XYZ file of N, CA, C and O in Angstrom:
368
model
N -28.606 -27.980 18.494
C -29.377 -27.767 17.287
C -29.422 -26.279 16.935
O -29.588 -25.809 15.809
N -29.271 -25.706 17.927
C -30.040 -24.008 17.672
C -28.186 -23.760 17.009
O -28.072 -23.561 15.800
N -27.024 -23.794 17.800
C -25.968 -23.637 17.274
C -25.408 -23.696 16.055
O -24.584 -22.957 15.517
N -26.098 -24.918 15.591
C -26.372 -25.424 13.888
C -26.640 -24.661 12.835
O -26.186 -24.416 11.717
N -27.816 -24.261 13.774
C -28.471 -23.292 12.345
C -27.923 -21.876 12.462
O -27.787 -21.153 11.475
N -27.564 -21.447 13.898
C -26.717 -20.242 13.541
C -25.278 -20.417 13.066
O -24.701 -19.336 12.941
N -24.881 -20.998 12.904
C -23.859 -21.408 12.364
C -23.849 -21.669 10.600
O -22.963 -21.401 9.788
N -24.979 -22.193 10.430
C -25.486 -22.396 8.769
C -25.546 -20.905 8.537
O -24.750 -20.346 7.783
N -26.690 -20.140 9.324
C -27.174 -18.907 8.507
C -25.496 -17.855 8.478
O -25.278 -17.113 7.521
N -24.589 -17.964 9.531
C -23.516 -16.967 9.470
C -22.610 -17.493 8.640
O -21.898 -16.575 8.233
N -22.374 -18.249 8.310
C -21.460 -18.626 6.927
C -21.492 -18.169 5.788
O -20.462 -18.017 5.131
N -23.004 -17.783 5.224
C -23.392 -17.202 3.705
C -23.132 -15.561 4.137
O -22.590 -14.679 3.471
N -23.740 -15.493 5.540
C -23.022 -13.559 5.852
C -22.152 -13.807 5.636
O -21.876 -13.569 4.460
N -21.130 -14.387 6.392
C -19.591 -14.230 6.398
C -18.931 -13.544 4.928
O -18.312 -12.499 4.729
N -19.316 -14.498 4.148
C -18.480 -14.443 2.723
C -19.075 -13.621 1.949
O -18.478 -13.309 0.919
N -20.539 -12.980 2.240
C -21.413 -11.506 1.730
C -20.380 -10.859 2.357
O -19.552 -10.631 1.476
N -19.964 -10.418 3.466
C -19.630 -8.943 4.100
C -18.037 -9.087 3.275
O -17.424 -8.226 2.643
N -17.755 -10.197 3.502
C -15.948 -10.575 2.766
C -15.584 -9.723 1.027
O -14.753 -8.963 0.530
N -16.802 -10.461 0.648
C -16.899 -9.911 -0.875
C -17.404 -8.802 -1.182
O -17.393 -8.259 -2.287
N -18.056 -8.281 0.209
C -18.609 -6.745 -0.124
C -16.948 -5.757 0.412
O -16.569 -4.624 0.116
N -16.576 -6.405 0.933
C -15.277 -5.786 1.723
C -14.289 -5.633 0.606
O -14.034 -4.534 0.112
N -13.717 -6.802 0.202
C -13.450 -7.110 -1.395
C -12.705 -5.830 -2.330
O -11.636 -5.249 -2.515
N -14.350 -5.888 -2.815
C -15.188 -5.011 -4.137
C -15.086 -3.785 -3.173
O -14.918 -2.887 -3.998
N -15.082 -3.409 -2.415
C -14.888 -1.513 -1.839
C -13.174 -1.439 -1.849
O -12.508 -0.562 -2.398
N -12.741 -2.427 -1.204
C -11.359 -1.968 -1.022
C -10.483 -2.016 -2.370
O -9.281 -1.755 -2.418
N -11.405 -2.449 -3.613
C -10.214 -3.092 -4.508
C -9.175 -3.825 -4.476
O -8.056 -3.541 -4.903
N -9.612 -5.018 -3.844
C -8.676 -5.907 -3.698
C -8.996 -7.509 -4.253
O -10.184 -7.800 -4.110
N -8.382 -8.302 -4.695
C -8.337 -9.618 -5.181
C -7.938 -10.315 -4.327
O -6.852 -10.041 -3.817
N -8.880 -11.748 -3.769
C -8.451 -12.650 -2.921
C -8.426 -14.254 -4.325
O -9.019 -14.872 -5.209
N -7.090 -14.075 -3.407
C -6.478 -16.102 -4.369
C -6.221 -16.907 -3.357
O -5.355 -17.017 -2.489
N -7.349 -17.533 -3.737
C -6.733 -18.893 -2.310
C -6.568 -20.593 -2.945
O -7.397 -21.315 -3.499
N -5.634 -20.741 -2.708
C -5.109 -22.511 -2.991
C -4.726 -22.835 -1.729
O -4.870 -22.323 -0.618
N -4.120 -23.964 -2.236
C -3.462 -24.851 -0.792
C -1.758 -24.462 -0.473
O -1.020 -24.848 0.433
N -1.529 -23.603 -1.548
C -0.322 -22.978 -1.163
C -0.020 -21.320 -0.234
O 0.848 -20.791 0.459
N -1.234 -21.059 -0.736
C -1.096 -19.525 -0.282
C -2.426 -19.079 -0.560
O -3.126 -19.476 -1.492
N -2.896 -17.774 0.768
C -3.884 -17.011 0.587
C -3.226 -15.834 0.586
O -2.524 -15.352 1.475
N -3.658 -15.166 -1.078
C -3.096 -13.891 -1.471
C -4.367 -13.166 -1.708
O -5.410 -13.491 -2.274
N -3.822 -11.676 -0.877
C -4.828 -10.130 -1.421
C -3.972 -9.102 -1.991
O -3.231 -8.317 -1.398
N -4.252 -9.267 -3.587
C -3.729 -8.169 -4.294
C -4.395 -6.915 -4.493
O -5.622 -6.823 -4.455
N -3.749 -6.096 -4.671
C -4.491 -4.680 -4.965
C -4.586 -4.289 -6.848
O -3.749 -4.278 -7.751
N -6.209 -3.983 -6.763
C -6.380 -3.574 -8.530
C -6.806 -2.407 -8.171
O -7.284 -1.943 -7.137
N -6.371 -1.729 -9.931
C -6.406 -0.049 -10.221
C -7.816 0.077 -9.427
O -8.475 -0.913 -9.109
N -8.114 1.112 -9.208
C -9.379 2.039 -8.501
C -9.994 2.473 -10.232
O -9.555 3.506 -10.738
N -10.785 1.793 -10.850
C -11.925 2.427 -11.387
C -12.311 3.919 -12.187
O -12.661 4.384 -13.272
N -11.944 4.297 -10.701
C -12.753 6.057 -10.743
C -11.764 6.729 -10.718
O -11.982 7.935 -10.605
N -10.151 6.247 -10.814
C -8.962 6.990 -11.118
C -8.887 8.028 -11.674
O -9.529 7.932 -12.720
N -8.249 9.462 -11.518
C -8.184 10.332 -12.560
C -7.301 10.384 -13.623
O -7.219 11.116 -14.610
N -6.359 9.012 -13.012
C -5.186 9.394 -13.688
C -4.726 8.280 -15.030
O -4.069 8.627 -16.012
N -5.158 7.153 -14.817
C -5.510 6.103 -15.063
C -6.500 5.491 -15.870
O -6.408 4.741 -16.842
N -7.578 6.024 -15.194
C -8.804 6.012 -15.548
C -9.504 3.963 -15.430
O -10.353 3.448 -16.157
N -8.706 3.286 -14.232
C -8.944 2.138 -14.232
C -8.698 1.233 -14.974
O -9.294 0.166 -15.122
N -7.435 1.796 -15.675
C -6.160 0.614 -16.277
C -5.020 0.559 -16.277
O -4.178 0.295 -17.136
N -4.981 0.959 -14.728
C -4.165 0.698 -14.019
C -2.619 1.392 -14.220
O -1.790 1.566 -13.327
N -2.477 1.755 -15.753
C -0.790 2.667 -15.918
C -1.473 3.129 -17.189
O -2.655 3.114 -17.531
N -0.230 3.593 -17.857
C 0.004 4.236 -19.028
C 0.987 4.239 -19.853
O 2.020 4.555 -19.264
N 1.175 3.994 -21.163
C 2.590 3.581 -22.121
C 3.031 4.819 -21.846
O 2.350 5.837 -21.720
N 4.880 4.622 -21.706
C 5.522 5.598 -22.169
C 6.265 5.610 -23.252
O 6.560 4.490 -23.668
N 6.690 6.567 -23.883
C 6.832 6.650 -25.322
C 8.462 6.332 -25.401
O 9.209 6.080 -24.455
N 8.733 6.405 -26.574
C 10.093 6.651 -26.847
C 10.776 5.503 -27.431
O 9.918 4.620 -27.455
N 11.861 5.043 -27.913
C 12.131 3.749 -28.714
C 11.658 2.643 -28.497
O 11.154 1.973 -29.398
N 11.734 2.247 -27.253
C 11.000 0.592 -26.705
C 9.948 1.468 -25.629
O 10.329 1.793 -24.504
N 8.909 1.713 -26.028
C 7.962 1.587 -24.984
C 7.798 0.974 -24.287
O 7.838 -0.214 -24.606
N 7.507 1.312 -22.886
C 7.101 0.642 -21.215
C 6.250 0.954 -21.182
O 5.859 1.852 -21.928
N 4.949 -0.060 -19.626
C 4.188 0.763 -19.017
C 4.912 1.403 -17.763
O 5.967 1.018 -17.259
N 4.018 2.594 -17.319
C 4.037 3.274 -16.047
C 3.434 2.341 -15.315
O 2.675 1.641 -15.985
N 3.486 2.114 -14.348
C 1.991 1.427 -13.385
C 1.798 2.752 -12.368
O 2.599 3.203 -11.549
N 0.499 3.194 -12.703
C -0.099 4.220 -11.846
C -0.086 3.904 -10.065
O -0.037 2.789 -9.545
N -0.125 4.787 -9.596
C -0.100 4.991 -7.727
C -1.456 4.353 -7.378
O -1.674 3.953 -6.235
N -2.249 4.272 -8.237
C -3.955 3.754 -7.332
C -3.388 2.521 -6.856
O -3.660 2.176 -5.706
N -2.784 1.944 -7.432
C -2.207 0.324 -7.341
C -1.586 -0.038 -6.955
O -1.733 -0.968 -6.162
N -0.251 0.588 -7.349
C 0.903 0.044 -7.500
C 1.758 0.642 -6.202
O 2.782 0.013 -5.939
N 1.446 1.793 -5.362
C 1.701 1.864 -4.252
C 1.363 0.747 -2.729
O 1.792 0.493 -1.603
N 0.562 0.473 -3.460
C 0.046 -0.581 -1.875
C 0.401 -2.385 -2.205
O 0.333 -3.033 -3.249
N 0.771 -2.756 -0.861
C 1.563 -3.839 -1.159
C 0.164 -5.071 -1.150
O -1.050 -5.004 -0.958
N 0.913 -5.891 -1.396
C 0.502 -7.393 -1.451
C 0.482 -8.025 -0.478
O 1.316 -7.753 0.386
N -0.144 -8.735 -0.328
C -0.566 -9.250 1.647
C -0.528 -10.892 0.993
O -1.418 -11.272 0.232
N 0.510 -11.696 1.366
C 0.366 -13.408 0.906
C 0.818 -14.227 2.259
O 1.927 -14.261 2.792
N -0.039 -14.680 2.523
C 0.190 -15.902 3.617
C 0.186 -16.931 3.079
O -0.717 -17.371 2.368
N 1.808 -17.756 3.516
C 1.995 -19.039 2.450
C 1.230 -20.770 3.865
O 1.514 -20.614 5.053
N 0.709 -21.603 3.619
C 0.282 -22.318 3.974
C 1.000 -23.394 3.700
O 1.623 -23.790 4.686
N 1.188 -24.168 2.512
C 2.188 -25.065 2.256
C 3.203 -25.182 1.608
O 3.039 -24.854 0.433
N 4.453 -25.595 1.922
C 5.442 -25.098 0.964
C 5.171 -26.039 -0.511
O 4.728 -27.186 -0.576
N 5.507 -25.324 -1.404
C 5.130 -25.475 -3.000
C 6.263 -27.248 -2.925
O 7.145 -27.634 -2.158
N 5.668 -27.785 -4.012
C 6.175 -29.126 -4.410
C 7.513 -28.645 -4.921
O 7.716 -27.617 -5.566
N 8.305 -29.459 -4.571
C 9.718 -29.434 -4.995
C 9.733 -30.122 -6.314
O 8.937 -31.058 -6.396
N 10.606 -29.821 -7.583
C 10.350 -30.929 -8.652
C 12.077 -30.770 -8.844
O 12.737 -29.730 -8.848
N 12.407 -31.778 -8.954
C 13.579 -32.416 -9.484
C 13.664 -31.336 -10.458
O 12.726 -30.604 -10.771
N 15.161 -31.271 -11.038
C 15.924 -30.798 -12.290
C 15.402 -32.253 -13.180
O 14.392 -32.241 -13.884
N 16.161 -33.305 -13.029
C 16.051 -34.245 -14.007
C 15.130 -35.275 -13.545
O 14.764 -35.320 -12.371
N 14.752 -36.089 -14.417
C 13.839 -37.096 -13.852
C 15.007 -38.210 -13.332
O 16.178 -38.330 -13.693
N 13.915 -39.268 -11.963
C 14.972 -39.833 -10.765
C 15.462 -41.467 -11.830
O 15.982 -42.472 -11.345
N 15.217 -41.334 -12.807
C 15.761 -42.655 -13.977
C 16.669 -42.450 -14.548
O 17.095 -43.282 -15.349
């Protein structure tokens, strides 16, 4: 019984300290049944950026830049199930 309830009360911590962890590191968690992904978003308080993440560059066809707050640090995806296969054509 006593296991129970510590077990109830550390579950709602768990996912407080997760989402406080989160929101400091700038990072995005996606979770399905295919994959748990942590992406990295612009930093906010950027100087360069200013927390949107790049900047157009000019010239006949404009691009974005994607700024370094971000776009330097990788993507962390652990795949869980492999994705549904779908046929080219239908099996009729």
């Amino acid at each position: 019984m006593r296991a129970a309830l510590l077990l109830a009360a550390a579950v709602p911590l768990a996912a407080a300290t997760a989402a406080a962890v989160l929101k400091v590191s700038h990072l995005t968690l996606y979770i399905d049944r295919h994959r748990i992904e942590l992406a990295p978003q612009p930093r906010p308080n950027c100087p360069h950026c200013h927390g949107d993440g790049g900047w157009w560059v000019g010239g006949a066809f404009p691009e974005t830049e994607a700024c370094s707050c971000w776009s330097d640090r990788c993507l962390v995806r652990i795949r869980l199930l492999p994705p549904p296969a779908f046929p080219d054509e239908p099996p009729f």
